[in-house]
Every structure is written in structure tokens, then in C-alpha cells.
PDB file of C-alpha atoms and ligand atoms in Angstrom:
ATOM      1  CA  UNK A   1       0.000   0.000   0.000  1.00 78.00           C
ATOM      2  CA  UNK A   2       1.357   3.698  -1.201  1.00 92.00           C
ATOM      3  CA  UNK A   3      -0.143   6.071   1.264  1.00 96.00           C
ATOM      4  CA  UNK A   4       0.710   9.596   0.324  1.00 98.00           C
ATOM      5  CA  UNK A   5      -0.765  12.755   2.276  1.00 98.00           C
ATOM      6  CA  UNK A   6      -3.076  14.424  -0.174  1.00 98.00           C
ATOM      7  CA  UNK A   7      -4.035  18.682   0.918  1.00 98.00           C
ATOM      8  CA  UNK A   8      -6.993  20.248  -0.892  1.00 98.00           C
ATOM      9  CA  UNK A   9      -6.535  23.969  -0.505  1.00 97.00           C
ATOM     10  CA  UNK A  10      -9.873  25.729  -0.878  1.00 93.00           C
ATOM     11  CA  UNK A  11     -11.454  29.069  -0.295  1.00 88.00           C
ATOM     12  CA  UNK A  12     -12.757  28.626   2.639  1.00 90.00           C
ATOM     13  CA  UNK A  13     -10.918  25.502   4.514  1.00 95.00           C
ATOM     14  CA  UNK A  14      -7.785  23.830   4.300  1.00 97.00           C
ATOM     15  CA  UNK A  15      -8.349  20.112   4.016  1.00 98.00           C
ATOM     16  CA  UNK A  16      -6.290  16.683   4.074  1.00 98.00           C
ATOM     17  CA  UNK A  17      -5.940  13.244   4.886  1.00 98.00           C
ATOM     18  CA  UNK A  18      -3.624  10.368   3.861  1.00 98.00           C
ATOM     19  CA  UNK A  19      -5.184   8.727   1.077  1.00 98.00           C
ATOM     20  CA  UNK A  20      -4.050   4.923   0.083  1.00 98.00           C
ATOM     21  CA  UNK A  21      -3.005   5.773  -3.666  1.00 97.00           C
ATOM     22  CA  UNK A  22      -3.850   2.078  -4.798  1.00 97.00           C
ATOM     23  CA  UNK A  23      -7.526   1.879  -4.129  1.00 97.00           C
ATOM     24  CA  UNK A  24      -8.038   6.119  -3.513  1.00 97.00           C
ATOM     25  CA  UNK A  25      -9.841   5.046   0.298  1.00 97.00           C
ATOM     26  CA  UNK A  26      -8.684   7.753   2.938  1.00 98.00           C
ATOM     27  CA  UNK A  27      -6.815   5.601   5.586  1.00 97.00           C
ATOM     28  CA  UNK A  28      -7.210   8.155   8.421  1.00 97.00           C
ATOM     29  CA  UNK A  29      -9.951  10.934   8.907  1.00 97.00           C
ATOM     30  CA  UNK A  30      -9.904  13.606   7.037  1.00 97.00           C
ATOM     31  CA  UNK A  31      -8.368  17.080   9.233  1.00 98.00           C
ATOM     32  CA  UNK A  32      -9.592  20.703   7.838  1.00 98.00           C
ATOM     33  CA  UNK A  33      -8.092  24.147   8.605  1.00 98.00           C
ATOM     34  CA  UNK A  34     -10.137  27.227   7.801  1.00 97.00           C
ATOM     35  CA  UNK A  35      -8.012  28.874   4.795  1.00 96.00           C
ATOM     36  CA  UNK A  36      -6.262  31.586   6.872  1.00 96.00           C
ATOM     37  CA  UNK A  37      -8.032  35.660   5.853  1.00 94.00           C
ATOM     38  CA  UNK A  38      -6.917  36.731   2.033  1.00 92.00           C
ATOM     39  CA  UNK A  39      -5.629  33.242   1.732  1.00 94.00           C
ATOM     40  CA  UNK A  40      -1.919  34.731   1.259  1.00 96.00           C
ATOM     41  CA  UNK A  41       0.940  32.389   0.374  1.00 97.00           C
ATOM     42  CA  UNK A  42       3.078  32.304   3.579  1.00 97.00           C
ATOM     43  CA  UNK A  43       0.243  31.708   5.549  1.00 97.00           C
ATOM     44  CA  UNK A  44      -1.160  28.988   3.934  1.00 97.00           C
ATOM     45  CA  UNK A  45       1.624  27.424   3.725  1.00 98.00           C
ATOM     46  CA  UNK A  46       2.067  27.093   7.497  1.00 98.00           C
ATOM     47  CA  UNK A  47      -1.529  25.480   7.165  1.00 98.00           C
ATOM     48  CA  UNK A  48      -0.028  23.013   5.104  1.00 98.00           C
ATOM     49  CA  UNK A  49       2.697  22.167   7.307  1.00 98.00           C
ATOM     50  CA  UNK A  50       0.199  22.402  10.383  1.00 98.00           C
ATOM     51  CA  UNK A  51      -2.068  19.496   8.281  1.00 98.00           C
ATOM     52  CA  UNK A  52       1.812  17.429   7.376  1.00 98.00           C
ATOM     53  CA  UNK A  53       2.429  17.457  11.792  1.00 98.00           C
ATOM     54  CA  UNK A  54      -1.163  16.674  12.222  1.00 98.00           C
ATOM     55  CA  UNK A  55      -0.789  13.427  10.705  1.00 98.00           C
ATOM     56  CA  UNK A  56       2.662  13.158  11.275  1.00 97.00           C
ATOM     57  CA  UNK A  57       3.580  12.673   7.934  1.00 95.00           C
ATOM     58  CA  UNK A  58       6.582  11.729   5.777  1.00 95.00           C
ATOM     59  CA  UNK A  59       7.398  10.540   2.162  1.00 96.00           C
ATOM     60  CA  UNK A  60       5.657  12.357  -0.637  1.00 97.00           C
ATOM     61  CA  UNK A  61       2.655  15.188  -0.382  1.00 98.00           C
ATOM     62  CA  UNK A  62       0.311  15.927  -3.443  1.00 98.00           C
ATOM     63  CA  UNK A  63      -1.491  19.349  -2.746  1.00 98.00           C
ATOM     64  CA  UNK A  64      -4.558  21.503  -4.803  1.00 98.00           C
ATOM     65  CA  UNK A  65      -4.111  25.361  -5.721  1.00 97.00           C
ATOM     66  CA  UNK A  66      -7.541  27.036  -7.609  1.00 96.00           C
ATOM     67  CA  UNK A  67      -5.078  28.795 -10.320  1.00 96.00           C
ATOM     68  CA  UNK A  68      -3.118  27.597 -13.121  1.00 98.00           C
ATOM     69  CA  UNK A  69      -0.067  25.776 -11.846  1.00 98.00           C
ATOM     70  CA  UNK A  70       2.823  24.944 -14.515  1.00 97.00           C
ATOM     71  CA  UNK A  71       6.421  22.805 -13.044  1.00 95.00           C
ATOM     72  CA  UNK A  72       5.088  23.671  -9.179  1.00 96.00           C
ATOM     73  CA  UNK A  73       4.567  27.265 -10.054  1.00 98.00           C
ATOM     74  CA  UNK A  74       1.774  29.300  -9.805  1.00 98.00           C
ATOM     75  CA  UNK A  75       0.461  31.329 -12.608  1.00 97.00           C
ATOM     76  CA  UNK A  76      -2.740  32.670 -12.106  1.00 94.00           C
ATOM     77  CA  UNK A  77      -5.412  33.510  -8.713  1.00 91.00           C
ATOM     78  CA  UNK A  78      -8.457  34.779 -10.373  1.00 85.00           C
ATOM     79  CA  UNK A  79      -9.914  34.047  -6.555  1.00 85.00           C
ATOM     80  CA  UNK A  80      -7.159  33.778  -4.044  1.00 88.00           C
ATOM     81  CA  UNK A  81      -4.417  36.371  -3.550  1.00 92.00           C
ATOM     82  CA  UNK A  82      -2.679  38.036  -6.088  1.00 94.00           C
ATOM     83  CA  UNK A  83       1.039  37.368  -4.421  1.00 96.00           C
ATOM     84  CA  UNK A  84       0.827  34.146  -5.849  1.00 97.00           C
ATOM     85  CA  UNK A  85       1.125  35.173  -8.874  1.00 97.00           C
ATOM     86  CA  UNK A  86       4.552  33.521 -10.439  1.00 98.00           C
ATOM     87  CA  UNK A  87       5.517  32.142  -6.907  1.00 98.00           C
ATOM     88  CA  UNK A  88       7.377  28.712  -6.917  1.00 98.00           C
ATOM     89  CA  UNK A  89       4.622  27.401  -4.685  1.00 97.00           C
ATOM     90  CA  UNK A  90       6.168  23.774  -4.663  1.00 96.00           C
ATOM     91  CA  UNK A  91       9.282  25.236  -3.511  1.00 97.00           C
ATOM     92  CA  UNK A  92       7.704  27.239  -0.742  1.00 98.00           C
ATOM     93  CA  UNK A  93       5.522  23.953   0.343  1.00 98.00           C
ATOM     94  CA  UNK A  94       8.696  21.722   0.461  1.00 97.00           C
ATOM     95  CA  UNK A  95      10.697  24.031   2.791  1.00 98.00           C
ATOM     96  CA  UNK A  96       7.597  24.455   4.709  1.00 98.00           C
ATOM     97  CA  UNK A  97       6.802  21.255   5.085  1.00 98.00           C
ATOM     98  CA  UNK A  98      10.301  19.587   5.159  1.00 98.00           C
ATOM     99  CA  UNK A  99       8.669  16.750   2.653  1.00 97.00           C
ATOM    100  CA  UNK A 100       8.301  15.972  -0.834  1.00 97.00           C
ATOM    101  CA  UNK A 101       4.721  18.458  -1.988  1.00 98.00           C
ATOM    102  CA  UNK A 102       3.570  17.491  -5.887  1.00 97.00           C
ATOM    103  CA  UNK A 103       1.251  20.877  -6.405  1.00 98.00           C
ATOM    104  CA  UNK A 104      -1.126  21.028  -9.111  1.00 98.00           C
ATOM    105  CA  UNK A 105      -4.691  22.714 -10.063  1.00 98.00           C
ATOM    106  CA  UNK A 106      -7.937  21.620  -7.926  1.00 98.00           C
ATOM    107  CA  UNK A 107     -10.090  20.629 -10.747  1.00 98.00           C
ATOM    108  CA  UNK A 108      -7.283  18.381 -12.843  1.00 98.00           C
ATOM    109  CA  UNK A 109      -6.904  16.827  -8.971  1.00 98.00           C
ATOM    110  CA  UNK A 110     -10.431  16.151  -8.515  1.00 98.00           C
ATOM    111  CA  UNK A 111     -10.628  15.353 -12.261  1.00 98.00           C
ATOM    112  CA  UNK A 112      -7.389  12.123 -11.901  1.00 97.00           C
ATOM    113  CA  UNK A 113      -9.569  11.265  -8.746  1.00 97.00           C
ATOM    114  CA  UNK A 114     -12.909  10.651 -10.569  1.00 97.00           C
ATOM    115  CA  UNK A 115     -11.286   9.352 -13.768  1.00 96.00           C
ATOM    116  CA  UNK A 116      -9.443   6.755 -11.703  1.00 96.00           C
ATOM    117  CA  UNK A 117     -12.062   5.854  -8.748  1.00 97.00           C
ATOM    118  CA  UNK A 118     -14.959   8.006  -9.659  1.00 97.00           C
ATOM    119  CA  UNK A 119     -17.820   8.710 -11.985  1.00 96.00           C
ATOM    120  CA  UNK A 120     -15.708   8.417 -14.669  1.00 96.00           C
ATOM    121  CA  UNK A 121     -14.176   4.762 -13.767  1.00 95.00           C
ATOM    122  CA  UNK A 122     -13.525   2.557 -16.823  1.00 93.00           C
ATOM    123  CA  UNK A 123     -14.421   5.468 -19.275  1.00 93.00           C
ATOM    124  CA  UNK A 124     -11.548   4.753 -22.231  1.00 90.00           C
ATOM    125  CA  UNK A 125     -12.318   8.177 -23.947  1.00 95.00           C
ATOM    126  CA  UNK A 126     -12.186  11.839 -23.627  1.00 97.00           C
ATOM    127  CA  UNK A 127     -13.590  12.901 -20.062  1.00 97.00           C
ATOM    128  CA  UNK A 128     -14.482  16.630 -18.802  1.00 98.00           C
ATOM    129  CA  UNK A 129     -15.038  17.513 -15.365  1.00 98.00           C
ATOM    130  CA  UNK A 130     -16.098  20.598 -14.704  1.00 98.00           C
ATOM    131  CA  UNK A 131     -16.210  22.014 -10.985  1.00 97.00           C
ATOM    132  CA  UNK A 132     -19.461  24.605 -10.192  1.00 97.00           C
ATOM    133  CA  UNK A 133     -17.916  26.338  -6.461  1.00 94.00           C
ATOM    134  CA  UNK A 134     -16.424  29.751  -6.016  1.00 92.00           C
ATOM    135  CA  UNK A 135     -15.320  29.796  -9.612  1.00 95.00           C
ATOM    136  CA  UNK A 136     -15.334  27.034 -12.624  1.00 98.00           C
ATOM    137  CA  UNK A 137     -12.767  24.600 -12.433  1.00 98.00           C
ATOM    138  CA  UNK A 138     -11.612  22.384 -15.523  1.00 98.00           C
ATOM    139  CA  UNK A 139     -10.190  18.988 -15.659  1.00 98.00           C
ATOM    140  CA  UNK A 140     -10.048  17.144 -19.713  1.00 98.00           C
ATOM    141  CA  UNK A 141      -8.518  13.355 -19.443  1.00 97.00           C
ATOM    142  CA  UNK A 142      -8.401  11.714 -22.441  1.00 95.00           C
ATOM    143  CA  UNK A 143      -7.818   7.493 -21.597  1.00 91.00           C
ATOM    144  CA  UNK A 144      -7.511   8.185 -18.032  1.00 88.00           C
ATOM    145  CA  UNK A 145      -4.377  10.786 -18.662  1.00 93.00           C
ATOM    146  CA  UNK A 146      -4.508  14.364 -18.009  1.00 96.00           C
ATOM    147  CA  UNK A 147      -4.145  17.337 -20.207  1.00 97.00           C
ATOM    148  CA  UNK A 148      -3.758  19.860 -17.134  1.00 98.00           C
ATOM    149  CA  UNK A 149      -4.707  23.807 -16.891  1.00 98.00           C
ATOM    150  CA  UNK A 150      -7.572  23.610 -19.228  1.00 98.00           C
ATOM    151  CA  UNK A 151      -8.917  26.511 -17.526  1.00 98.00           C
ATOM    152  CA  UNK A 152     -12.096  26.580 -19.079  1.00 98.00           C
ATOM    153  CA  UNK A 153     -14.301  28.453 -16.195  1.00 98.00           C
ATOM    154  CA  UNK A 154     -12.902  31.641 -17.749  1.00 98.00           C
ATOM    155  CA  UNK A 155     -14.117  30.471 -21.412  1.00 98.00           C
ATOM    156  CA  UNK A 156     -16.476  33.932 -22.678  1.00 98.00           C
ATOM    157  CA  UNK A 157     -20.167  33.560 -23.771  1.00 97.00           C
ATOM    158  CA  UNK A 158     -21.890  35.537 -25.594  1.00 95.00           C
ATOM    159  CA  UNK A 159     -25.100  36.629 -22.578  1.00 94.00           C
ATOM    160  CA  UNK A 160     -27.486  38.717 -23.758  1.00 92.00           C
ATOM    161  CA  UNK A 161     -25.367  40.101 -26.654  1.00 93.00           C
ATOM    162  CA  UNK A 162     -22.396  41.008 -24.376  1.00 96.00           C
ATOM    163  CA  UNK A 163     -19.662  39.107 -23.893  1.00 96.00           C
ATOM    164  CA  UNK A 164     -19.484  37.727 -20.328  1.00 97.00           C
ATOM    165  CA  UNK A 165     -17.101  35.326 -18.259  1.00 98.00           C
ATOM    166  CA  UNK A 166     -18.514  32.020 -17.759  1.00 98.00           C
ATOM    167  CA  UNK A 167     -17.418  31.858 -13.857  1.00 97.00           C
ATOM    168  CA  UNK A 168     -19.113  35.350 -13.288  1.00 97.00           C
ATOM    169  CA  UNK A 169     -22.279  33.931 -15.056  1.00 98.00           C
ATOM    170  CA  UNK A 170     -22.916  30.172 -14.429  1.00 98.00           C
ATOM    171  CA  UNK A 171     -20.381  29.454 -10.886  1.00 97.00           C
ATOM    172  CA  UNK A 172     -22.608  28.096  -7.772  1.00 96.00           C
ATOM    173  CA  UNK A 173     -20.929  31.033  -6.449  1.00 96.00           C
ATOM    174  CA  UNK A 174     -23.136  33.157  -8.501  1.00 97.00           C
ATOM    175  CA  UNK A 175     -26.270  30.980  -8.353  1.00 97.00           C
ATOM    176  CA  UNK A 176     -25.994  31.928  -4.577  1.00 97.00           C
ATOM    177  CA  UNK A 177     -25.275  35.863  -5.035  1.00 98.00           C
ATOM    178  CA  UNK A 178     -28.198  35.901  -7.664  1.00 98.00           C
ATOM    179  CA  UNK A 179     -30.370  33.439  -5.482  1.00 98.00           C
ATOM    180  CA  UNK A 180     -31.486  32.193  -9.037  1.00 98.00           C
ATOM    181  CA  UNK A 181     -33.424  29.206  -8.496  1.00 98.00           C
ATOM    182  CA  UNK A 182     -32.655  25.812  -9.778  1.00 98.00           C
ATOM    183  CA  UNK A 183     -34.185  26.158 -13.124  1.00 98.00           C
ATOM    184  CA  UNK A 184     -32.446  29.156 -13.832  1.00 98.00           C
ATOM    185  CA  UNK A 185     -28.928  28.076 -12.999  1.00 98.00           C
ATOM    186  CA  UNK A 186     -29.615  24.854 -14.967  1.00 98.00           C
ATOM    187  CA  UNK A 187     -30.321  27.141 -18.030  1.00 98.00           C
ATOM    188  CA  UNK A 188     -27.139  29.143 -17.674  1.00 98.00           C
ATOM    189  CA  UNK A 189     -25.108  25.822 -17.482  1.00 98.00           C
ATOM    190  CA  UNK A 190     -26.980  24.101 -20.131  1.00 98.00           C
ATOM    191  CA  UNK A 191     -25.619  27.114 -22.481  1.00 98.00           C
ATOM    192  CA  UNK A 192     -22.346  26.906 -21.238  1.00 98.00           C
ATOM    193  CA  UNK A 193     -21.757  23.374 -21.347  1.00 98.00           C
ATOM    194  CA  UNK A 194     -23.591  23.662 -25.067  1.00 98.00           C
ATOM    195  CA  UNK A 195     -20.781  25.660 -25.940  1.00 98.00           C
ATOM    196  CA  UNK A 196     -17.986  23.340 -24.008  1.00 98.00           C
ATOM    197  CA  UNK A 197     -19.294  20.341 -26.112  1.00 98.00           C
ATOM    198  CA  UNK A 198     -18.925  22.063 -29.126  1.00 98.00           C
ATOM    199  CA  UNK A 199     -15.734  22.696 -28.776  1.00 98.00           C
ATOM    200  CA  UNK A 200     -14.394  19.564 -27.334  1.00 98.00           C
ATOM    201  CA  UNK A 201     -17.080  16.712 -28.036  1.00 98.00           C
ATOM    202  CA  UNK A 202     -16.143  15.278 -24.564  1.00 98.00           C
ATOM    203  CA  UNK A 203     -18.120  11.186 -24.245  1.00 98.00           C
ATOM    204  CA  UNK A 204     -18.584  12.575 -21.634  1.00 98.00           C
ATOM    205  CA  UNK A 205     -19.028  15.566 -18.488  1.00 98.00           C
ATOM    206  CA  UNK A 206     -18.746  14.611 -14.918  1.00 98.00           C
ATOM    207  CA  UNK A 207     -19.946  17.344 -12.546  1.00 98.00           C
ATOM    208  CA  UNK A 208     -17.994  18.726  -9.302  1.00 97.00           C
ATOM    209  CA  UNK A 209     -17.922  21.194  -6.942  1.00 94.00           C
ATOM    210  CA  UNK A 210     -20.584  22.660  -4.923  1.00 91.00           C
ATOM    211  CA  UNK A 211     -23.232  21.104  -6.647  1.00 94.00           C
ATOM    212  CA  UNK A 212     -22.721  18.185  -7.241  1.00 93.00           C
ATOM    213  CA  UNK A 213     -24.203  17.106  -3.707  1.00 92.00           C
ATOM    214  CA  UNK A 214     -27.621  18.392  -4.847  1.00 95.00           C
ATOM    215  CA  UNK A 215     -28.202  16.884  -8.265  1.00 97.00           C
ATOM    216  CA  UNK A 216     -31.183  15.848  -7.697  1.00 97.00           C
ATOM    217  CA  UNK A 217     -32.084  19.982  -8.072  1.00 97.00           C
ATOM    218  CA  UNK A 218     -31.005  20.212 -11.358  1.00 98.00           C
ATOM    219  CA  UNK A 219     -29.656  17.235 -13.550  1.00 97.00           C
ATOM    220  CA  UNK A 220     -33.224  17.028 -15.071  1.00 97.00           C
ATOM    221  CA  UNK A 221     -33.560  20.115 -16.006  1.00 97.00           C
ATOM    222  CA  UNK A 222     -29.537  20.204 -17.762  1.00 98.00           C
ATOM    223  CA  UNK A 223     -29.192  20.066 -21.767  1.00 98.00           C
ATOM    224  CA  UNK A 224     -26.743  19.147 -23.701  1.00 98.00           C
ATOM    225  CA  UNK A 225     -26.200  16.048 -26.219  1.00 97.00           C
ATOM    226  CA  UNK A 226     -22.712  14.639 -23.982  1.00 98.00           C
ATOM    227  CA  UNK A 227     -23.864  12.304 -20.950  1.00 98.00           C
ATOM    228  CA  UNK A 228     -23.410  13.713 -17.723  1.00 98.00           C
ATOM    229  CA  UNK A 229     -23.033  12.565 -14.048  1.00 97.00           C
ATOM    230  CA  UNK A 230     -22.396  14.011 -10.781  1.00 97.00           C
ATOM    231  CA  UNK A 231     -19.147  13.607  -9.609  1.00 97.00           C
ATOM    232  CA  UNK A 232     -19.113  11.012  -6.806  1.00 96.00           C
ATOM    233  CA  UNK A 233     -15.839  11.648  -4.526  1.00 95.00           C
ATOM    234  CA  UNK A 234     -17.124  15.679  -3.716  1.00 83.00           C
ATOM    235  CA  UNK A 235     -15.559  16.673  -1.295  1.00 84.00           C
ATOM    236  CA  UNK A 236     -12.963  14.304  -1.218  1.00 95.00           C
ATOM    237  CA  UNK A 237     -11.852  14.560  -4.481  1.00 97.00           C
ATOM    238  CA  UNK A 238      -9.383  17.380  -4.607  1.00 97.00           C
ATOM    239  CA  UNK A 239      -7.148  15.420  -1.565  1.00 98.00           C
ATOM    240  CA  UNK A 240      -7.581  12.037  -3.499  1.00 98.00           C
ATOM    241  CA  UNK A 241      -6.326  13.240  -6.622  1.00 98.00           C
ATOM    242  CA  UNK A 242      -3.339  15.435  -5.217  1.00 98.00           C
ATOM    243  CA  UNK A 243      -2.090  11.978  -3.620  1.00 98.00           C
ATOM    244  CA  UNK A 244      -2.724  10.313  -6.966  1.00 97.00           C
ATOM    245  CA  UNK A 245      -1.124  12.820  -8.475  1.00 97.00           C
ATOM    246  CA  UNK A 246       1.716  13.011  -6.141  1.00 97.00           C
ATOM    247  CA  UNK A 247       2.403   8.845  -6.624  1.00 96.00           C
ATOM    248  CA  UNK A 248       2.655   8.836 -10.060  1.00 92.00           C
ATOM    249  CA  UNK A 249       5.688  11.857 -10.336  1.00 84.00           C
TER     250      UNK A 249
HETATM  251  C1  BGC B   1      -9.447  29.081 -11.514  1.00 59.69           C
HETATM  252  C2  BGC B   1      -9.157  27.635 -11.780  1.00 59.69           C
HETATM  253  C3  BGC B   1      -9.787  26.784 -10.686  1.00 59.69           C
HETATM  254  C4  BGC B   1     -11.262  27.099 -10.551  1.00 59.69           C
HETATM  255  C5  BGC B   1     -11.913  26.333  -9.419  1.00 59.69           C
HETATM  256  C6  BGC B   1     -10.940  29.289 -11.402  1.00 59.69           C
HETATM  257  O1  BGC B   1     -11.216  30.615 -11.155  1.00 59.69           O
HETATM  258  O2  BGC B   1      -8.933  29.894 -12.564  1.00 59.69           O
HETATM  259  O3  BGC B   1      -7.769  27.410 -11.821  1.00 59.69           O
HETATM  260  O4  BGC B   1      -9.603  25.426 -10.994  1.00 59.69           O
HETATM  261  O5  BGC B   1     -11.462  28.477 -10.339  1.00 59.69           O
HETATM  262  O6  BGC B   1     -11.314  26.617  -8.197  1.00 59.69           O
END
């Protein structure tokens, strides 16, 4: 059994648990931080050391970041804090952990997770995940392998003639802000997904985030011609696939 400590860093908490890379179970309970005010890179990284002692880890650590992240640095925070920006993240993780830390984006980590142990199990084609939370998170794996920092949440659409950012349109996020009903947040996604397919032609679209616990609300009421599912980890996804991840460098 490979057990590697998987770290899901999120907007609002801080979570992680060692996760048994073989089968993707959680061998101990999972252990969440609140994500420290402004989420700024020093201090989250003494979260992540915090979670490493709580567990009383060593050997290998695979950990989420909600930006682009490209050779354990990260390029983009369209909702965390703009210091981190071109930071060597990976770097700053190691030192603060004293182990091995694998970073890489939250949706390709909960994407490996549901390809491998998930909704998506035994799917040989192309699979998109798409996470519905505080933004929209991306994840394309074509035969279970990932093409990482797809990025698509920040796709445009065209919304009532004006061109509009799919996160600030179609996010659970903004089905909360709104309070748009069920109904009406299926519609938005329906149109955005509509335009995902046509550019990709996934088989097919696995659902995360927020969301995804409730999809009883609106899978119904969702179209588009690619099958979809929930995803079925939640909110365990992110640490299983940042341990998966973290095996297989
Ligand atoms: C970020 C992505 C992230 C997604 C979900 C987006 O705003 O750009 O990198 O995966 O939010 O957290």
C-alpha cells in the first residue's frame, strides 16, 4: 500500500488526509483548517505544514491550488491572492513542510480522482469535469491521462449580446449571489456546457464542486447532447487526486 498525504486547498478551509493511492480510500480521517483571511501564500503554507504534523507525515505530499499551476509554479489567482502570482509554490511547500509536496490545479486533482475511482471509472475516452464552487474549475482526461490547466471556467459567452465570463455567469458562487433558483442556474449551465461540447465533443461531463451534492435539483432540467453525471468523490476529491497525483511523479 502507497499512502501519500493528499491537501486540498480551498477558499474557505484547508483540508487533508492520507489517502491509500492504490484503491483512492482515505486511511485516516480527514483534518480541515479554515483557509487563513486573504488566503496569502506564507500563511497557507504554514496550514499546510500544520495538516503534514497533524498526521505526522513523511514521504511524498500531493497538494490543490484554484489557479493555473505549470512545473510547481503558480500562474494565475483569479480568486485567491494576487502574491501568488509567479511564486514557486512547490518550492515554498517543500521548505515548509520539510517533505516531498507534488502541487497542481484543484479541478485536474479532482478530475485524476474521478477518472481513476470516480464517476468516470472505466471510461476509455475523452472525459471533462467541470467544478461549479467559487469559480469554474476544468479537468479534460483523455484514456484516463490528463491534459492539465484547461482553464475553461474563464471560457467567454456571448449573454445577452455582451460578452461575459462564464465563472461570473454560471459558478454556484453566482447561483448563490443571484439566489437564481434551480431552473435558472440549470439554463445558464446548459448554455455553457452547449458551448464546451462544441468545442471539445467530450463522451462525456462529470460534474464537481458545490453542486454536485444536490443533483437531484437540477440534472433534469440540464441540456446538452454529452452524458453527464455528478461527480461522486465531492468533497474528497481534490485530496484524493493530489495523492494520486503526487504517486505517479
Ligand atoms: C481558476 C481555476 C480553478 C477554478 C476552481 C478558477 O477561477 O482559474 O484554476 O480550478 O477556479 O477553483
Amino acid at each position: 500500500m502507497t499512502v501519500i498525504l493528499g491537501i486540498d486547498i480551498g477558499g474557505s478551509g484547508i483540508k487533508g488526509a492520507p489517502v491509500d493511492t492504490q484503491t483512492g480510500q482515505l486511511v485516516a480521517e480527514r483534518h480541515r483548517i479554515p483557509t487563513p483571511n486573504g488566503a496569502k501564500a506564507p500563511d497557507v503554507a504554514e496550514v499546510v505544514a500544520e495538516l503534514v504534523k497533524h498526521f505526522e507525515h513523511s514521504g511524498p505530499v500531493g497538494v490543490t491550488f484554484p489557479g493555473v499551476v505549470q512545473h510547481g509554479v503558480t500562474l494565475s489567482a483569479a480568486n485567491v491572492d494576487k502574491g501568488w502570482v509567479g511564486l514557486d509554490a512547490d518550492d515554498l511547500f517543500t521548505k515548509a513542510t520539510g517533505q516531498p509536496v507534488t502541487l497542481l490545479n484543484d479541478a485536474d486533482a479532482a478530475g485524476l480522482a474521478e477518472a481513476r475511482f470516480g464517476a468516470g471509472k472505466g471510461e476509455i475516452g475523452s472525459v471533462m469535469l467541470l467544478t461549479f464552487g467559487t469559480g469554474i474549475g476544468s479537468a479534460l482526461m483523455y484514456g484516463g491521462v490528463l491534459v492539465p490547466n484547461t482553464e475553461l471556467g474563464h471560457l467567454w459567452l456571448n449573454v445577452d449580446k455582451a460578452a461575459t465570463e462564464a465563472e461570473a455567469w454560471a459558478s454556484d458562487r453566482i447561483r448563490e449571489k443571484e439566489d437564481l433558483g434551480w431552473k435558472s442556474w440549470a439554463k445558464r449551465a446548459s448554455a455553457y456546457l452547449q458551448h464546451v461540447e462544441m468545442l471539445f465533443s467530450p463522451d462525456l461531463f462529470i460534474i464537481g464542486g458545490g453542486v454536485s451534492k444536490k443533483a437531484d435539483k437540477w440534472q433534469s432540467q440540464i441540456e446538452c447532447h454529452t452524458p453527464l453525471v455528478p461527480a461522486m468523490l465531492q468533497n474528497e476529491a481534490g485530496i484524493v487526486g493530489a495523492a494520486l497525483y503526487a504517486s505517479e511523479r
